[in-house]
XYZ file of C-alpha atoms in Angstrom:
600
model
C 16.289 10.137 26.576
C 12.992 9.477 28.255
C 10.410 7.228 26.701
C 7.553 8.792 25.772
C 5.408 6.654 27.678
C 1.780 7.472 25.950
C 3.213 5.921 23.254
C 4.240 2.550 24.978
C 1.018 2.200 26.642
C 3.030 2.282 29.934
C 5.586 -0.561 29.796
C 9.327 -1.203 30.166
C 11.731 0.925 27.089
C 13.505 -2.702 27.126
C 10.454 -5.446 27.095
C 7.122 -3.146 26.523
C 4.509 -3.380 23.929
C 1.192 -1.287 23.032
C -1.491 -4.216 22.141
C -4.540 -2.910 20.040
C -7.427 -5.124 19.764
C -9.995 -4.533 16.380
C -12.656 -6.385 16.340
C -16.475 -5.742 14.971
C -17.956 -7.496 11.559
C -15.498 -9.987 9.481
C -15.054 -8.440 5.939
C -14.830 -10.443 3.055
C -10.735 -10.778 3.192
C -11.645 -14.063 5.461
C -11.924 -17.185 3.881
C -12.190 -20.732 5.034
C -11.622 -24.024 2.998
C -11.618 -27.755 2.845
C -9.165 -29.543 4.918
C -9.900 -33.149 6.207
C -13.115 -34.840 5.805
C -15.800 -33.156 8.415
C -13.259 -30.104 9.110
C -12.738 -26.422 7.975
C -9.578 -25.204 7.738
C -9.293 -22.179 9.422
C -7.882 -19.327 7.546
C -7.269 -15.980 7.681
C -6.304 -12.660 5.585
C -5.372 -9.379 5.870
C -2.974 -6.415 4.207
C -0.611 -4.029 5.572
C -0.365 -0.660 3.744
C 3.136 0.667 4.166
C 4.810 4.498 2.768
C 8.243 5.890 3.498
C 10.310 8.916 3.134
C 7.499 11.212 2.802
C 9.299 14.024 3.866
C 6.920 17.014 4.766
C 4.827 16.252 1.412
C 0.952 16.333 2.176
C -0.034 18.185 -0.978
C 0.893 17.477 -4.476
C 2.200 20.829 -4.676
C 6.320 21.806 -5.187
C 6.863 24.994 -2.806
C 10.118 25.506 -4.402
C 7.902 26.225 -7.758
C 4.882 27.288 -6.514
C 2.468 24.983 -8.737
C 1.485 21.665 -8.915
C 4.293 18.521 -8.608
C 5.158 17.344 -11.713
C 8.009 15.116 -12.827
C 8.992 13.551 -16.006
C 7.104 10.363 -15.104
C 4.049 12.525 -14.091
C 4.153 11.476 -10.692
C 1.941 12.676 -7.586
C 3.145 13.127 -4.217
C 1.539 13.360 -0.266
C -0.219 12.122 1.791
C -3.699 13.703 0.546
C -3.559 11.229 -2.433
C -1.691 8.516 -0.409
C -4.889 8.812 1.887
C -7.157 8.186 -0.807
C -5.455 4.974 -1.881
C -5.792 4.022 1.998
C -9.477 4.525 1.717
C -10.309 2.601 -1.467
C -7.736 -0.445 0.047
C -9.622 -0.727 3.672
C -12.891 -0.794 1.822
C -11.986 -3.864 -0.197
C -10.567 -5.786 2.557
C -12.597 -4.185 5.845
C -10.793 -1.789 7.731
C -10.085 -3.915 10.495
C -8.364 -6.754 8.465
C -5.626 -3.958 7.466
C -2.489 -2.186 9.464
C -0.726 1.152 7.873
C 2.578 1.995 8.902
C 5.726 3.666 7.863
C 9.179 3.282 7.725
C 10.132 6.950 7.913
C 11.882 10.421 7.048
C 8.875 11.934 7.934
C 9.282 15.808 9.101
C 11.959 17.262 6.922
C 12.196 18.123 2.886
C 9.322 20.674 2.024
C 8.717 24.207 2.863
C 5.938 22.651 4.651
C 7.490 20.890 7.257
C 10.620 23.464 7.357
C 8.170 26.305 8.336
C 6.507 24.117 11.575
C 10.054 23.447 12.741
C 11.683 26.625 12.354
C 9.395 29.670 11.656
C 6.509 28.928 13.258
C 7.824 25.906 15.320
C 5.794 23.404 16.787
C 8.471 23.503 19.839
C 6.808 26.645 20.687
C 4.552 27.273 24.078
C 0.830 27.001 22.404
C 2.397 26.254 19.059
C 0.953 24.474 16.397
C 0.088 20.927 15.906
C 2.824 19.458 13.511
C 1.063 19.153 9.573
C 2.774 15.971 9.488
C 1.402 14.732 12.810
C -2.227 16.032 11.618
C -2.469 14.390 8.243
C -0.997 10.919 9.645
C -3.761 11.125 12.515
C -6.370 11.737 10.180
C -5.575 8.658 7.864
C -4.925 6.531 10.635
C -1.950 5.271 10.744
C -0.831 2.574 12.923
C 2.987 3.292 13.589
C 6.005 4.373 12.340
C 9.520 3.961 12.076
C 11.977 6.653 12.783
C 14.170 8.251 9.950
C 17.406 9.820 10.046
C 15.674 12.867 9.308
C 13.695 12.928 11.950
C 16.556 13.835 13.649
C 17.282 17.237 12.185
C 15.448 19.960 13.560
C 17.008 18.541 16.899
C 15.351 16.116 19.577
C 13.316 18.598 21.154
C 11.844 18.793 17.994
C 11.116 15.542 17.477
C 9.888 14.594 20.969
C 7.334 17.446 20.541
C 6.370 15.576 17.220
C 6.162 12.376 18.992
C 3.912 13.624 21.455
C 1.619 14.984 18.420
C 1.275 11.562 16.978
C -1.798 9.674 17.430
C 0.718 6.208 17.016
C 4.451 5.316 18.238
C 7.458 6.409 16.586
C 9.721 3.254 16.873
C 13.370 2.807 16.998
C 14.919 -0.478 17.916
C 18.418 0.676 17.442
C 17.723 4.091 18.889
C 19.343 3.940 22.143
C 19.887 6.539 25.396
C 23.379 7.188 25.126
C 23.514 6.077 28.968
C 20.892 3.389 29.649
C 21.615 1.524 26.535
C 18.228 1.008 26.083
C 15.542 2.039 23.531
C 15.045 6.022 23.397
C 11.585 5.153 22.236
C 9.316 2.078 21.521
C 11.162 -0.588 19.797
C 7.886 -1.887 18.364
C 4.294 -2.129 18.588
C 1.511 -4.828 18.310
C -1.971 -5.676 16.806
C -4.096 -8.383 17.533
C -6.296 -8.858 14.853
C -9.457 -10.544 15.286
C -10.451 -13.654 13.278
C -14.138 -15.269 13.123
C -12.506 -18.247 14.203
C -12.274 -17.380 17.882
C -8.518 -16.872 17.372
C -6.682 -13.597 17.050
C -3.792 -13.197 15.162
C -0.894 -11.056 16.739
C 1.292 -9.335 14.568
C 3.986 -7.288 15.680
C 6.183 -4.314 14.059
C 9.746 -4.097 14.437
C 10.931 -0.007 13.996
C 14.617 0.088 13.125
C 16.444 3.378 11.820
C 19.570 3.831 10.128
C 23.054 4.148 12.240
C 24.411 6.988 10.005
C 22.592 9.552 12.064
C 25.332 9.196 14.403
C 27.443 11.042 11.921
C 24.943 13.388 10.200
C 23.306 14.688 13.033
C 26.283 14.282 15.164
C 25.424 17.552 16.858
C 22.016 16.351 18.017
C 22.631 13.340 19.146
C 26.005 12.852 20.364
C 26.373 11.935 24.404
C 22.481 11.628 23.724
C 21.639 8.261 21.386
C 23.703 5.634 19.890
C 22.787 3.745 17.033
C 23.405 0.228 16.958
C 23.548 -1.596 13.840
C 19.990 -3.203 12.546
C 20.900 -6.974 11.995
C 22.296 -7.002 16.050
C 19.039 -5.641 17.274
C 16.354 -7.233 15.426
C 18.545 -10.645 15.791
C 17.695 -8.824 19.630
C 13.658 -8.365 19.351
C 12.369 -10.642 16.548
C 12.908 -13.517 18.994
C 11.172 -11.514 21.950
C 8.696 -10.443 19.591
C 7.832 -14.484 18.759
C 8.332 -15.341 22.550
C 5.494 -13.002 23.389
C 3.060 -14.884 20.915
C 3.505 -12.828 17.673
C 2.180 -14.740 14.959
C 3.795 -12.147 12.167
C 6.778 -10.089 12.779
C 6.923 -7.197 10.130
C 9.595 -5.270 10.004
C 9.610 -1.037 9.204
C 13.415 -0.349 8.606
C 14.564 3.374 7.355
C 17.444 1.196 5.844
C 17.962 -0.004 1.948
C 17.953 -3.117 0.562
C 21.401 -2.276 -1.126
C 24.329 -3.906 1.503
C 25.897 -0.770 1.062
C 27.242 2.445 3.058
C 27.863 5.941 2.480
C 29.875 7.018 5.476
C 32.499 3.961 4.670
C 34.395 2.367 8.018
C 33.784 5.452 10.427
C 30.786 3.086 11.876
C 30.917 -0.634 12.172
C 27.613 -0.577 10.587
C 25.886 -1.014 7.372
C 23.710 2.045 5.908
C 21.690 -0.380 3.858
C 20.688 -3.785 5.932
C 17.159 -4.036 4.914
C 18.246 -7.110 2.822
C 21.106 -8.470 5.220
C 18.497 -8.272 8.245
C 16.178 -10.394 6.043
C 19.114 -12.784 5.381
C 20.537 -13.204 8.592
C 17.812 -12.999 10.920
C 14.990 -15.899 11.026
C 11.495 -15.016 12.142
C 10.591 -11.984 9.979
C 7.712 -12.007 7.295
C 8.036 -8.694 5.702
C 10.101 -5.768 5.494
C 8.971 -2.459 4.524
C 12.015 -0.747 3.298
C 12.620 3.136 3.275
C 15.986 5.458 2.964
C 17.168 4.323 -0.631
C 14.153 6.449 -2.642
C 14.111 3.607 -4.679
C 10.921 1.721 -5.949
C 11.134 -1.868 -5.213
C 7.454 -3.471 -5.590
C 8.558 -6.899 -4.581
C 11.597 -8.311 -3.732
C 12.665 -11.646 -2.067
C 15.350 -12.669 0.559
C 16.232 -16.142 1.664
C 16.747 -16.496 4.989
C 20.286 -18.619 5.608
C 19.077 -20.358 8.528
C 15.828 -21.400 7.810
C 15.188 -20.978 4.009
C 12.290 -18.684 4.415
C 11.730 -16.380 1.508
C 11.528 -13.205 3.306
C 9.345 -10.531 1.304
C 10.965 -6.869 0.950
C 9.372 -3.439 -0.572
C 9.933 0.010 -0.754
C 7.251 2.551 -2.026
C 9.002 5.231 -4.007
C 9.461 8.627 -1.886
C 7.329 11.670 -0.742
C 3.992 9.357 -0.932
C 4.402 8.677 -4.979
C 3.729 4.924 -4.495
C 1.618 3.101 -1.503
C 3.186 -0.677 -0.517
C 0.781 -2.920 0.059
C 1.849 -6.836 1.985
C -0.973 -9.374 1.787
C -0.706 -11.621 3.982
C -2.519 -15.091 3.840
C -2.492 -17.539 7.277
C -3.363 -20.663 8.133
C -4.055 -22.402 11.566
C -2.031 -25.492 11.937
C -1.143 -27.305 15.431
C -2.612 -24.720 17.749
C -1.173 -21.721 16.367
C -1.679 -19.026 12.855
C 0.943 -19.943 10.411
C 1.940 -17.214 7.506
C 1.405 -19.424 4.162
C 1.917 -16.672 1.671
C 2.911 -13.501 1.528
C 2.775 -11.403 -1.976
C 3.876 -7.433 -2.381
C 2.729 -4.691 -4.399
C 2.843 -1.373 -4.969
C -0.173 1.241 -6.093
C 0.342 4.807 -7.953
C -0.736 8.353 -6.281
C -1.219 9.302 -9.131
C -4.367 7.202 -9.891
C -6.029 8.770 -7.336
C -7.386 12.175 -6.236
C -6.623 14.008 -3.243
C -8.716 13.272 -0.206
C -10.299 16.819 0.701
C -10.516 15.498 4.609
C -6.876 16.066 4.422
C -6.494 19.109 2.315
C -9.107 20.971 4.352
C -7.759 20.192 7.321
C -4.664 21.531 6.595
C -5.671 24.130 4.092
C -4.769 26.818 6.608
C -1.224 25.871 6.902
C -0.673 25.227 3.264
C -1.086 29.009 2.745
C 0.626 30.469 5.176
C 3.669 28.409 4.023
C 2.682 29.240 0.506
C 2.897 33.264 1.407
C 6.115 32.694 3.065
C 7.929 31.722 0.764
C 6.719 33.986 -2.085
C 8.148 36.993 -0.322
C 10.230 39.303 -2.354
C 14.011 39.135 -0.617
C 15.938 40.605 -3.869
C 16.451 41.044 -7.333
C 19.017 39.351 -9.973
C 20.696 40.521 -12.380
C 20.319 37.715 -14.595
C 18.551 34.488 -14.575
C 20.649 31.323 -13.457
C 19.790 27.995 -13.858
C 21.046 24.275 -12.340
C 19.968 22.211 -15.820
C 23.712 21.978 -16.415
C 25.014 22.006 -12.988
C 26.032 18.272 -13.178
C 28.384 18.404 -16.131
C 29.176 22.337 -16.206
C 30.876 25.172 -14.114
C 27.288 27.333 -13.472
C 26.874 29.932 -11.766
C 24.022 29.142 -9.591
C 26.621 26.999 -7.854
C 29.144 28.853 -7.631
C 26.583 31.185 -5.696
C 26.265 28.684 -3.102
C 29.912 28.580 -2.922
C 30.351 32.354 -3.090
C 27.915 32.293 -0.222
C 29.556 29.693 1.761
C 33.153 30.967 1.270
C 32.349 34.668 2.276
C 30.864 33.480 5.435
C 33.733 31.148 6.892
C 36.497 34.083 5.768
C 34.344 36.418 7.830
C 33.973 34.173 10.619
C 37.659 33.465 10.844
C 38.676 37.291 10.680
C 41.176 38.385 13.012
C 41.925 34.425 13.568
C 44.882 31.891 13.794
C 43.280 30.859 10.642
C 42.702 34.060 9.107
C 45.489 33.877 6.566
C 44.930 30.663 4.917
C 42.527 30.632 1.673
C 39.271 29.691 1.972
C 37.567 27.105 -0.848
C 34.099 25.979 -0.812
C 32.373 22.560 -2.070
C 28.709 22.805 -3.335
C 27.068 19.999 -5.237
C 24.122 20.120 -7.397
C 21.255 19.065 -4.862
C 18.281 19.501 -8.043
C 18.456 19.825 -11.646
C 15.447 22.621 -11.513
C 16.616 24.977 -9.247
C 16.881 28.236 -10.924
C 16.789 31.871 -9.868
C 15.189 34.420 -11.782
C 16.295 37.860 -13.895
C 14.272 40.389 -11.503
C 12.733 39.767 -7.754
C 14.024 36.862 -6.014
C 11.871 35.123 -3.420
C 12.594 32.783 -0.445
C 11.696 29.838 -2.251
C 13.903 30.698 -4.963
C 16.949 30.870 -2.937
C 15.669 27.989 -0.704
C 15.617 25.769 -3.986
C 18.854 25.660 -4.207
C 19.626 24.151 -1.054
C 16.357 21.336 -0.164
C 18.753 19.936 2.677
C 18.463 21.224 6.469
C 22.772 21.083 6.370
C 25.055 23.751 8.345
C 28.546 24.764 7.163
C 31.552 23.851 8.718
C 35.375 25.074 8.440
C 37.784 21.777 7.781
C 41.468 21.710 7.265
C 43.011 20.078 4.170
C 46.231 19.833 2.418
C 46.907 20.576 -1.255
C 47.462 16.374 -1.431
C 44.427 15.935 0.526
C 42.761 18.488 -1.956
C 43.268 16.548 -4.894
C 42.319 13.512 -3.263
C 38.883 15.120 -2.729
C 38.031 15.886 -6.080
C 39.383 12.551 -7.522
C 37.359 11.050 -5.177
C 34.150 13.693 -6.704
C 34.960 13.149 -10.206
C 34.191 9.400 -10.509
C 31.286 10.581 -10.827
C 31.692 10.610 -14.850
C 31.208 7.513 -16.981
C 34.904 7.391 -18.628
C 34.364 8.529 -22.195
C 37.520 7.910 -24.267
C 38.573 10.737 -27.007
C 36.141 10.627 -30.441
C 33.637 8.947 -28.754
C 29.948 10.691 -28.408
C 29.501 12.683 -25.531
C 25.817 12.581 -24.464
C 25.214 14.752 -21.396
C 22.007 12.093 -20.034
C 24.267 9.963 -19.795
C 27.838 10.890 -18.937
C 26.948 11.327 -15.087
C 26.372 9.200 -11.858
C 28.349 6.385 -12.645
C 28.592 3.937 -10.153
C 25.224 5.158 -9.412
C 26.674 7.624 -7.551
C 23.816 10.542 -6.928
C 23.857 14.308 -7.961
C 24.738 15.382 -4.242
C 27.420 12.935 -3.858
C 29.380 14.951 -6.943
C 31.551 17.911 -4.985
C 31.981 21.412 -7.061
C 34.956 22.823 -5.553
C 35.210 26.507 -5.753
C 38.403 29.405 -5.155
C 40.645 26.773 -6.964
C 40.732 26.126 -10.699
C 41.196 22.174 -12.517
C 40.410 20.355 -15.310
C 38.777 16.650 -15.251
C 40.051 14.342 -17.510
C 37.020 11.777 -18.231
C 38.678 9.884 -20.676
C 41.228 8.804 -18.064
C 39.998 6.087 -15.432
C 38.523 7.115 -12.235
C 41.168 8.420 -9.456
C 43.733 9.883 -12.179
C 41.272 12.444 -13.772
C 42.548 15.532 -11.853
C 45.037 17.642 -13.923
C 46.073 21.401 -13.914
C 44.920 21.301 -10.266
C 46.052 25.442 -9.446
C 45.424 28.410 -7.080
C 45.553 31.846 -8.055
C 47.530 30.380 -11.121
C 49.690 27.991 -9.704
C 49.695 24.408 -9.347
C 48.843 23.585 -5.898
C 51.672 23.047 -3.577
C 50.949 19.153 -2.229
C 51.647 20.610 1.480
C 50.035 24.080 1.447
C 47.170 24.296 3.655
C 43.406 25.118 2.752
C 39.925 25.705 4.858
C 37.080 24.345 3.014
C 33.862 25.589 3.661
C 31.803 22.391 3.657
C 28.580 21.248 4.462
C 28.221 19.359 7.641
C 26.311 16.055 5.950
C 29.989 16.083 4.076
C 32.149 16.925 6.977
C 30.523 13.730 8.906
C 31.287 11.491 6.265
C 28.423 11.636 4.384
C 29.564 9.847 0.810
C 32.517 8.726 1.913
C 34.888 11.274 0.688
C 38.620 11.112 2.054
C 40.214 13.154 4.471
C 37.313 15.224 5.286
C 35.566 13.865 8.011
C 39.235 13.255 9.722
C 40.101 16.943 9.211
C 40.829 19.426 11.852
C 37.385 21.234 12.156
C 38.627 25.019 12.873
C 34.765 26.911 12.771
C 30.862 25.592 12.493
C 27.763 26.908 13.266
C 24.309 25.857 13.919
C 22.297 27.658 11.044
C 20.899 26.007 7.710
C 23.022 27.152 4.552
C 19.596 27.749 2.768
C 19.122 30.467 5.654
C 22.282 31.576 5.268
C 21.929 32.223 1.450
C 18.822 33.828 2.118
C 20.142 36.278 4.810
C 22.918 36.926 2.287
C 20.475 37.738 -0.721
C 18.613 39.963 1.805
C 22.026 41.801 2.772
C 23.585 42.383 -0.993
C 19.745 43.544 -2.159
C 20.960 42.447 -5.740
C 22.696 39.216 -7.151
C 24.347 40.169 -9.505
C 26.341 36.838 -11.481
C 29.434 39.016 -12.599
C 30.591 39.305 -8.942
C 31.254 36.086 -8.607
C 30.557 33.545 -11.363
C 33.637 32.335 -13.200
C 34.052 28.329 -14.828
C 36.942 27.383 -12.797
C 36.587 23.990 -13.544
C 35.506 22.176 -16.442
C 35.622 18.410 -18.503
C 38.417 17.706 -20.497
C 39.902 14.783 -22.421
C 43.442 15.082 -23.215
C 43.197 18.572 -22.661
C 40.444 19.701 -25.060
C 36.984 20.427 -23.489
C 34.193 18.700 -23.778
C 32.316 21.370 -23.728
């Protein structure tokens, strides 16, 4: 891949660096104080503002509800408010005595964002400028780190929203799949000026997360590799110090956690945020993105040099704003950090900046007409509330969907015989589709991920490994005891998209039993599955690469895929039937048991 070379002011993939110098009036974040008799020590302050995960949110609006964002919490999201908080924080400490950056997932998750890739694509000759790219321009941020959904919508894509960015995407661990070295800018730096006659240099580190090798396989395979992040900022940090960086931050789209999803099929850890911190000396800070977990303040000691290494991550789609200050002190010819502290502000404190919601106003309607248009009607009115613990049939419309499409596609086939099954999980709680006119963003609710369905091959034995596998997903809850549906699911902290529905078989799950023996009365077309009889499943391909872990799957002899988004796919299929009608398809083929009675 080429470097975009705008962005790296010129210089070398391997060795460059973009340098911007601020200089202008001192704000009142610089202090100086007493040191030896007849000296001043010199010292120095300033704050880096940090989001992640934003993921196509600018407004505080839902487009899958068509009203204001509101969760349980009362939350805000986007960047409108997130650019208010950015206002009221460079006004306290000056403007040029602060960086903002972020740490990624930045141009997939909302109807927003969907509609500038795919309807009215920013890839297009005299297309639009990317929402994303506007609203980050406006604000002013300073860089960014690329997110494994960046990667979605295809490279094209992304190199178009690149180009659109007023600041560098980075990506350490982004490679060309033939030069070995860095796809795009590994990091960027910022001298900041002192009124001591001394800048401080302080350099970001952009490292993204080595699972997009297996979930967007199809975009980047023979393209980019994606080296682990504790081998390549063990790599730069040192570079980054050689070159006279006085603080190395680093912007990782990796979670603090130590943990993977996608198990042994990379040598790699999903979650390093905290490892890199722990194994590699010479980093400050880490902002912290990927999990969607709020961590205000967190600290790592470093194993080699005992440095307390700060960590945060601002909770998702620009609910919470991180903020690092950072206080230095000059000692023996160079800027030492003395203290570094972490916090995190609210959205939802402040107001939405009207520089950014005028400037994209346009936009904002045309995406919110889009999806309000009328594609069919229901017969009934479904709902996901109970999708978690409860056969619905809003799922098993995903399924229905799913399964129809791979027997077609296989019609006439070596594979045309076999039965075809279908896995669906329960991707929101609020998804529901209405008695009466269905719209796009009714059908696109159910499915908020850009995934494509794949064919797989499994065995009856493989088969009930699968949904073992799903169904630890219940807290074991022996016989007599309460059942209390808040809190029966995501043990293990396992999330609502990591639990597999599997559909066109029927089964029971025992959650009194311990995890991995919960499967029982495991049939098809009312027998008990045959260990060795064969199976497609029409799966998702976030699954089919690994994505949670689940056996067999990503192993499994792939026999038919395609390149369109299941939410398309399920609203070309409402389009075609004209009417959803439940009673064609809905059924509770599987449901909670313990010892055989239901729990429900």
């Amino acid at each position: 891949m080429p470097l975009n070379r705008r962005k790296f002011l010129g210089t070398s993939a391997a060795t460059g660096v973009g340098v911007a110098i601020t200089g202008g009036a001192v704000a009142p974040s610089v202090a100086e104080a007493k040191g030896r008799p007849g000296r001043r020590e010199k010292r120095y302050s300033f704050t880096v503002l940090g989001t992640t995960d934003l993921h196509g949110n600018v407004f505080n609006w839902d487009y899958f509800t068509d009203k204001e964002f509101d969760d349980k919490d009362h939350n805000d999201v986007g960047l409108a408010k997130i650019s208010t908080l950015v206002d009221e924080v460079r006004a306290e400490k000056g403007r040029r005595n602060t960086l903002l950056i972020d740490a990624g997932d930045t141009i997939q998750g909302t109807q927003l964002s969907y509609y500038y890739a795919k309807v009215d694509p920013i890839t297009a000759k005299r297309g639009p400028v990317h929402p994303m790219a506007q609203a980050m321009n406006a604000i002013g941020y300073d860089a960014a780190a690329l997110g494994n959904h960046e990667f979605n919508y295809g490279i094209p894509v992304l190199r178009k929203f690149e180009e659109q960015c007023d600041f560098p995407l980075l990506g350490a661990n982004a490679l060309d799949a033939k030069t070995q070295r860095p796809a795009f800018p590994p990091y960027f730096m910022k001298r900041l000026r002192t009124p001591h006659g001394r800048d401080v240099k302080v350099a970001v580190l952009g490292l993204t997360n080595p699972g997009i090798a297996i979930w967007d396989k199809a975009n980047v395979q023979g393209k980019m590799t994606f080296p682990g992040l504790e081998e390549q900022a063990a790599k730069w940090v040192p570079k980054l110090r050689s070159m006279g960086a006085d603080v190395v931050i680093v912007s990782a789209h990796s979670g603090s956690s130590g943990t993977s999803s996608y198990g042994d099929q990379l040598p790699y850890v999903e979650n390093a945020a905290a490892l890199v911190a722990e194994q590699v000396p010479g980093i400050d800070a880490i902002l912290v993105g990927h999990a969607h977990t709020e961590i205000p303040e967190y600290f790592v000691e470093n194993k080699a040099t005992g440095k307390k290494v700060v960590l945060s991550e601002p909770l998702k789609w620009g609910q919470r704003l991180t903020l690092f200050d950072f206080d230095l002190v000059w000692a023996k010819g160079r800027w030492t950090v003395e203290k570094v502290a972490a916090k995190v502000l609210n959205s939802n404190t402040a107001a939405e900046d009207r520089k950014i919601t005028r400037l994209l106003a346009d936009e904002h309607e045309k995406v919110v007409a889009y999806v309000n248009q009328v594609i069919g009607t229901s017969t009934a009115a479904m709902s996901t509330a109970e999708g978690p613990y409860k056969d619905v049939a809003i799922i098993d419309l995903i399924n229905q969907v799913q399964r129809e499409t791979v027997a077609q596609a296989l019609e006439g086939g070596a594979y045309a015989a076999l039965p075809v099954l279908s896995q669906a999980s329960c991707f929101s709680r609020t998804a529901r589709i209405p008695a009466g006119e269905v719209t796009i963003r009714d059908a696109a609710g159910l499915y908020p991920f850009e995934n494509t369905l794949e064919a797989r091959l499994l065995t009856g034995a493989q088969l009930k490994d699968y949904l073992e596998f799903s169904a630890r997903y219940y807290v074991q809850t022996p016989v007599g005891a309460p059942v209390d549906p808040a809190k029966l699911t995501n043990a293990e902290k396992i999330p609502d998209y990591n639990y597999d529905a599997v559909y066109g078989v029927t089964y029971e799950i025992d959650i009194a039993k311990p995890a991995g023996s919960r499967i029982v009365k495991l049939a098809f077309e009312g027998k008990d599955v045959d260990p060795k009889a064969e199976f497609v499943l029409a799966v998702n391909n976030y699954r089919a690469s690994g994505g949670g872990n689940f056996p067999h799957i990503a192993g499994a002899k792939q026999v038919w895929a395609n390149s369109e988004e299941i939410r398309n796919t399920i609203i070309g299929w409402v389009k075609a039937k004209g009417t959803v009608d439940p009673g064609h398809f809905a059924s509770v083929d599987w449901k909670l048991t313990r010892d055989g009675v239901p729990v429900f």
